[in-house]
Coordinates of C-alpha atoms in Angstrom, one line a residue:
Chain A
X1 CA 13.8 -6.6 -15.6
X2 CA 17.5 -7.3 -14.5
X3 CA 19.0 -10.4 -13.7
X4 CA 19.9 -10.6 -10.4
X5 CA 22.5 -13.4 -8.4
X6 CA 23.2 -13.9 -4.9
X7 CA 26.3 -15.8 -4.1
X8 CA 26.1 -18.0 -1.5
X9 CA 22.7 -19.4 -2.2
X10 CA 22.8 -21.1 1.2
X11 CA 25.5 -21.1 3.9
X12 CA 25.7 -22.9 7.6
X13 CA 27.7 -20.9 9.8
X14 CA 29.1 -21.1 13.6
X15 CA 28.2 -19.0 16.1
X16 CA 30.4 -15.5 16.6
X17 CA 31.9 -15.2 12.8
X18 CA 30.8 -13.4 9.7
X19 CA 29.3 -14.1 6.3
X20 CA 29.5 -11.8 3.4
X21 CA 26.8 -12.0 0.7
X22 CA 27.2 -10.9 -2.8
X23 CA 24.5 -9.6 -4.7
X24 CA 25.5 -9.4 -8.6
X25 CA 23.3 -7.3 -11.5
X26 CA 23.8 -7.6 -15.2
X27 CA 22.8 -3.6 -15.7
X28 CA 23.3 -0.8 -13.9
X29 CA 20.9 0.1 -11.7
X30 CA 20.9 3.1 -8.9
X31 CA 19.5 2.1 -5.9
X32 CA 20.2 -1.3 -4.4
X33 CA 18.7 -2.7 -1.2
X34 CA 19.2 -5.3 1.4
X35 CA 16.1 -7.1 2.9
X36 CA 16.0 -9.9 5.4
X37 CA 13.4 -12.6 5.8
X38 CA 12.9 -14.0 9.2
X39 CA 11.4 -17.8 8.8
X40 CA 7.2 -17.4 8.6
X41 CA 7.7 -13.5 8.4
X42 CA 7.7 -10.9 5.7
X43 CA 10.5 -8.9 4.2
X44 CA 11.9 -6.5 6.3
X45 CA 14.3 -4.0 4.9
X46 CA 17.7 -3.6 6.2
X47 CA 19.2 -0.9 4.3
X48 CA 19.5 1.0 0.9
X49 CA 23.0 0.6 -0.7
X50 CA 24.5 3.4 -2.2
X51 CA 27.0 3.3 -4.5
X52 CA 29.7 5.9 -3.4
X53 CA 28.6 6.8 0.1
X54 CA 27.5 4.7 3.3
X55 CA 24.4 2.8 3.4
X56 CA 21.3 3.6 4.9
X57 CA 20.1 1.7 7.2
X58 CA 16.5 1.1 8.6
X59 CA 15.4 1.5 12.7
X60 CA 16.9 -1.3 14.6
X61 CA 19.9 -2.5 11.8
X62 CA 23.2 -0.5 12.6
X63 CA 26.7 -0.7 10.5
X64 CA 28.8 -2.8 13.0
X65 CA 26.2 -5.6 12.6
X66 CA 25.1 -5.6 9.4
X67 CA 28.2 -3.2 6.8
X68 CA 27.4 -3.2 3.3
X69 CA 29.2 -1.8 0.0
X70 CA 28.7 -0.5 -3.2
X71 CA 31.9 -0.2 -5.0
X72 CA 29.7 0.7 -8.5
X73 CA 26.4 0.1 -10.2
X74 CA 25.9 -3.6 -10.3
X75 CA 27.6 -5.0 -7.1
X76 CA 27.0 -4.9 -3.1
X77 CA 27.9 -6.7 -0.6
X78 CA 26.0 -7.5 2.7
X79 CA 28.1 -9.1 6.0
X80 CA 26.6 -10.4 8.8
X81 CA 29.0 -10.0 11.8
X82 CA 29.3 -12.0 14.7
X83 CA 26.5 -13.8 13.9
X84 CA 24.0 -15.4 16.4
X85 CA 21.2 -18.0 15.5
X86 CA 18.6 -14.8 15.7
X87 CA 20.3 -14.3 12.5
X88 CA 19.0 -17.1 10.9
X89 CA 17.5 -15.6 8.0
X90 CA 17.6 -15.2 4.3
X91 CA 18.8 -12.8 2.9
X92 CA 17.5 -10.7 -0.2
X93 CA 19.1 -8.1 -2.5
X94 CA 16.7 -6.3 -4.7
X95 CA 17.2 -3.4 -7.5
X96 CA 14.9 -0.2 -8.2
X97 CA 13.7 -0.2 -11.9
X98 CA 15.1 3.0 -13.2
X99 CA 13.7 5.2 -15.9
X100 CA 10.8 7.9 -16.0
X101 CA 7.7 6.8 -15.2
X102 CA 9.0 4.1 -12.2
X103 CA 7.0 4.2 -8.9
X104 CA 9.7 2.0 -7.1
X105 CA 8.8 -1.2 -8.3
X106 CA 11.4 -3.4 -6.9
X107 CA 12.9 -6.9 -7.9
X108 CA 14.4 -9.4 -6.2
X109 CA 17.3 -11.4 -6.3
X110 CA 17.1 -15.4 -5.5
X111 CA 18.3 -14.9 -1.7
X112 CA 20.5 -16.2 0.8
X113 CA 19.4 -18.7 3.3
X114 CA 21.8 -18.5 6.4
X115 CA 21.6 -20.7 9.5
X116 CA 23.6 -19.9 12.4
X117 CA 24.1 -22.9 14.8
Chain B
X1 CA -0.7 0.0 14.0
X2 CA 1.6 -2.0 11.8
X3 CA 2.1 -0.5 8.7
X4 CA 0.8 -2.7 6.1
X5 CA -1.7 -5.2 7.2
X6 CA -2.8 -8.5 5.6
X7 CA -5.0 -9.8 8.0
X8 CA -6.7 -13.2 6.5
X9 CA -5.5 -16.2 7.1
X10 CA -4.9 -18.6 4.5
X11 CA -7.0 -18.6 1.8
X12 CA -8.2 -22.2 -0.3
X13 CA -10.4 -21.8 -3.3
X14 CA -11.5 -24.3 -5.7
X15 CA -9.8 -24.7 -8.7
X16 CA -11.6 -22.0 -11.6
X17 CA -12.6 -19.7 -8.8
X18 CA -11.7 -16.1 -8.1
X19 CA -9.4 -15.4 -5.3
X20 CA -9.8 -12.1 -3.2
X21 CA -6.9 -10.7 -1.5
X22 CA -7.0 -7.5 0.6
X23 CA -4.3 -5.3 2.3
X24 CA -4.5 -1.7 4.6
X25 CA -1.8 0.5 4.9
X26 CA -1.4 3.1 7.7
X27 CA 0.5 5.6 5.9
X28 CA -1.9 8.5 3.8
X29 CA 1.0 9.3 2.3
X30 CA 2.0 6.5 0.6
X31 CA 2.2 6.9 -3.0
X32 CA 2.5 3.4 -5.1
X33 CA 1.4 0.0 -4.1
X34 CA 2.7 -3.4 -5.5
X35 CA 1.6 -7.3 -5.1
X36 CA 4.7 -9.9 -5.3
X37 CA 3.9 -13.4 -5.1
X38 CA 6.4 -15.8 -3.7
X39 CA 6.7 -19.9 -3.9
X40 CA 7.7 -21.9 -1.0
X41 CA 11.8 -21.4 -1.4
X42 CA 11.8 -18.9 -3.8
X43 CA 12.2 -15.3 -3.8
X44 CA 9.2 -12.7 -4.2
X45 CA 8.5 -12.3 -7.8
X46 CA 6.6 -9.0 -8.7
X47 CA 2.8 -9.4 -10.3
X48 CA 0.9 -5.8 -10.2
X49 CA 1.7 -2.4 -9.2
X50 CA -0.9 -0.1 -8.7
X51 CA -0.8 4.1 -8.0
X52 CA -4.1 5.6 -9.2
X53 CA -7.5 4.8 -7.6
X54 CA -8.9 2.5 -9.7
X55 CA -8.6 -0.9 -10.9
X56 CA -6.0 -2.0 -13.2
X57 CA -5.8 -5.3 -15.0
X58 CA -3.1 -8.0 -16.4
X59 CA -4.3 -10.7 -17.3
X60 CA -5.8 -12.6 -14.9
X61 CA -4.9 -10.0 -11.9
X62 CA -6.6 -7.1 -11.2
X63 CA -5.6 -4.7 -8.5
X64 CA -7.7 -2.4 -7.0
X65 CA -6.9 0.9 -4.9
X66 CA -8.3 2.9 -2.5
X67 CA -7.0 5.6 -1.2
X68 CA -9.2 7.3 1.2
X69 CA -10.3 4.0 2.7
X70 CA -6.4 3.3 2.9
X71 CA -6.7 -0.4 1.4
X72 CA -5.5 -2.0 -1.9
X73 CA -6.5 -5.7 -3.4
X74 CA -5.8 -8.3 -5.7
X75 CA -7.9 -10.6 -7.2
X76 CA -7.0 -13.4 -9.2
X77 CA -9.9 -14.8 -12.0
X78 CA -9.9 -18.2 -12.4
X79 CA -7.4 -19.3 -10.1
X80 CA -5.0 -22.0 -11.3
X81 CA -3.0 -24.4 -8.8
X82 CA 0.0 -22.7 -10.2
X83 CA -0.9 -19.9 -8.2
X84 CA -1.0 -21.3 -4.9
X85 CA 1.7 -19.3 -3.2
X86 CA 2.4 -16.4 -0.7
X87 CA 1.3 -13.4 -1.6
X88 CA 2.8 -9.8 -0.4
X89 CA 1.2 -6.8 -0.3
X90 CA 3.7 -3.8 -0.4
X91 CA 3.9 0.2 -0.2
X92 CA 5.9 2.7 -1.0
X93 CA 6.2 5.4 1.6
X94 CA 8.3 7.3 0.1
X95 CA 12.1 7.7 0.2
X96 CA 11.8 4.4 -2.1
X97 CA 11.2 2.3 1.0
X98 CA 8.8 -0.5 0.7
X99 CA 7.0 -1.7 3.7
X100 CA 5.7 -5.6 3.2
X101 CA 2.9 -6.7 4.9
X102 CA 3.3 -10.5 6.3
X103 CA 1.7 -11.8 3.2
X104 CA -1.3 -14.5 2.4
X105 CA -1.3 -18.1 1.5
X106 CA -3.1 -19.3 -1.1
X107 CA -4.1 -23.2 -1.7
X108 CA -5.8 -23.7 -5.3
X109 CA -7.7 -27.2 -5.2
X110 CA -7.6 -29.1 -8.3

């Protein structure tokens, strides 16, 4: 599978700015997503990335909050904007193997724990 | 209905023992099924995907799917403390979107 980094690993931030999370692959890959993972909760999927075009994004996550790029096949960015402490969170890239026979089986990157105070 | 449950609580088993794992998903439609398991800190790691009925081993994991009774689980033979962990049930419903349930803790006693 690819190897995946996040940069930061962890981050602190003040109430009302932003944070922008880079997620780093070491092989192209098509699709790229963005998860978030509330503390106790599961992953919950914010948007697909897609390289060339906007993102995706799921019910409830919207581009002002949450814009995301994909200059090319092995980078994306996620910022968090105006942050609150609801956005306390870590944050997860993950990559779609590619090839025939794949059924979506998705791997993660090592996340990004955020605290808003 | 949520759509992938994982209702059990956590789950302790002796060390040796076979853990049982089970998960329902809402969605008839959904097409492939996967088990990550994630340490405290860590991201999830991927252990089994499934997408025929059936059982299908690795190791010491076997997942097994059902898709008229909508549920998929994972049992793990002779359970090691190295497994204790979190363990997430997820399905592809298509458009390569993967719903996660909100997972079961496992405790292996030595």
């Amino acid at each position: 599978s690819a190897v995946i980094s996040q940069k930061p690993s962890r981050d602190i931030c003040q109430r009302g700015t932003s944070l922008t999370i880079q997620c780093q692959v070491d092989s192209q890959v098509t699709m790229m997503f963005w998860y978030r993972q509330q503390p106790g909760q599961s992953l919950t999927l914010i948007a697909t990335a897609n390289q060339g075009s906007e993102a995706t994004y799921e019910s409830g996550f919207v581009i002002d909050k949450f814009p995301i790029s994909r200059p090319n096949l092995t980078f994306s960015t996620l910022t968090v904007s105006n942050m609150s402490p609801e956005d306390s969170s870590i944050y997860l890239c993950s990559v779609r193997r590619g090839g025939s026979g794949a059924h979506n089986e998705q791997f993660f990157g090592p996340g990004t724990r955020l605290t808003v105070l | 209905q949520k759509e992938v449950e994982q209702n059990s609580g956590p789950l302790s088993v002796p060390e040796g023992a076979i853990a049982s794992l089970n998960c329902t998903y809402s969605d008839r439609g959904s097409q492939s099924f996967f088990w990550y398991r994630q340490y405290s800190g860590k991201s999830p790691e991927l252990i089994m995907f499934i997408y025929s009925n059936g059982d299908k081993e690795d190791g010491r994991f076997t997942a097994q799917l059902n898709k008229a009774s909508q549920y998929v689980s994972l049992l793990i033979r002779d359970s090691q403390p190295s497994d204790s962990a979190t363990y997430l049930c997820a399905v592809n419903n298509g458009n390569n979107r993967l719903a996660f349930g909100k997972g079961n803790q496992v405790v292996v006693i030595p």
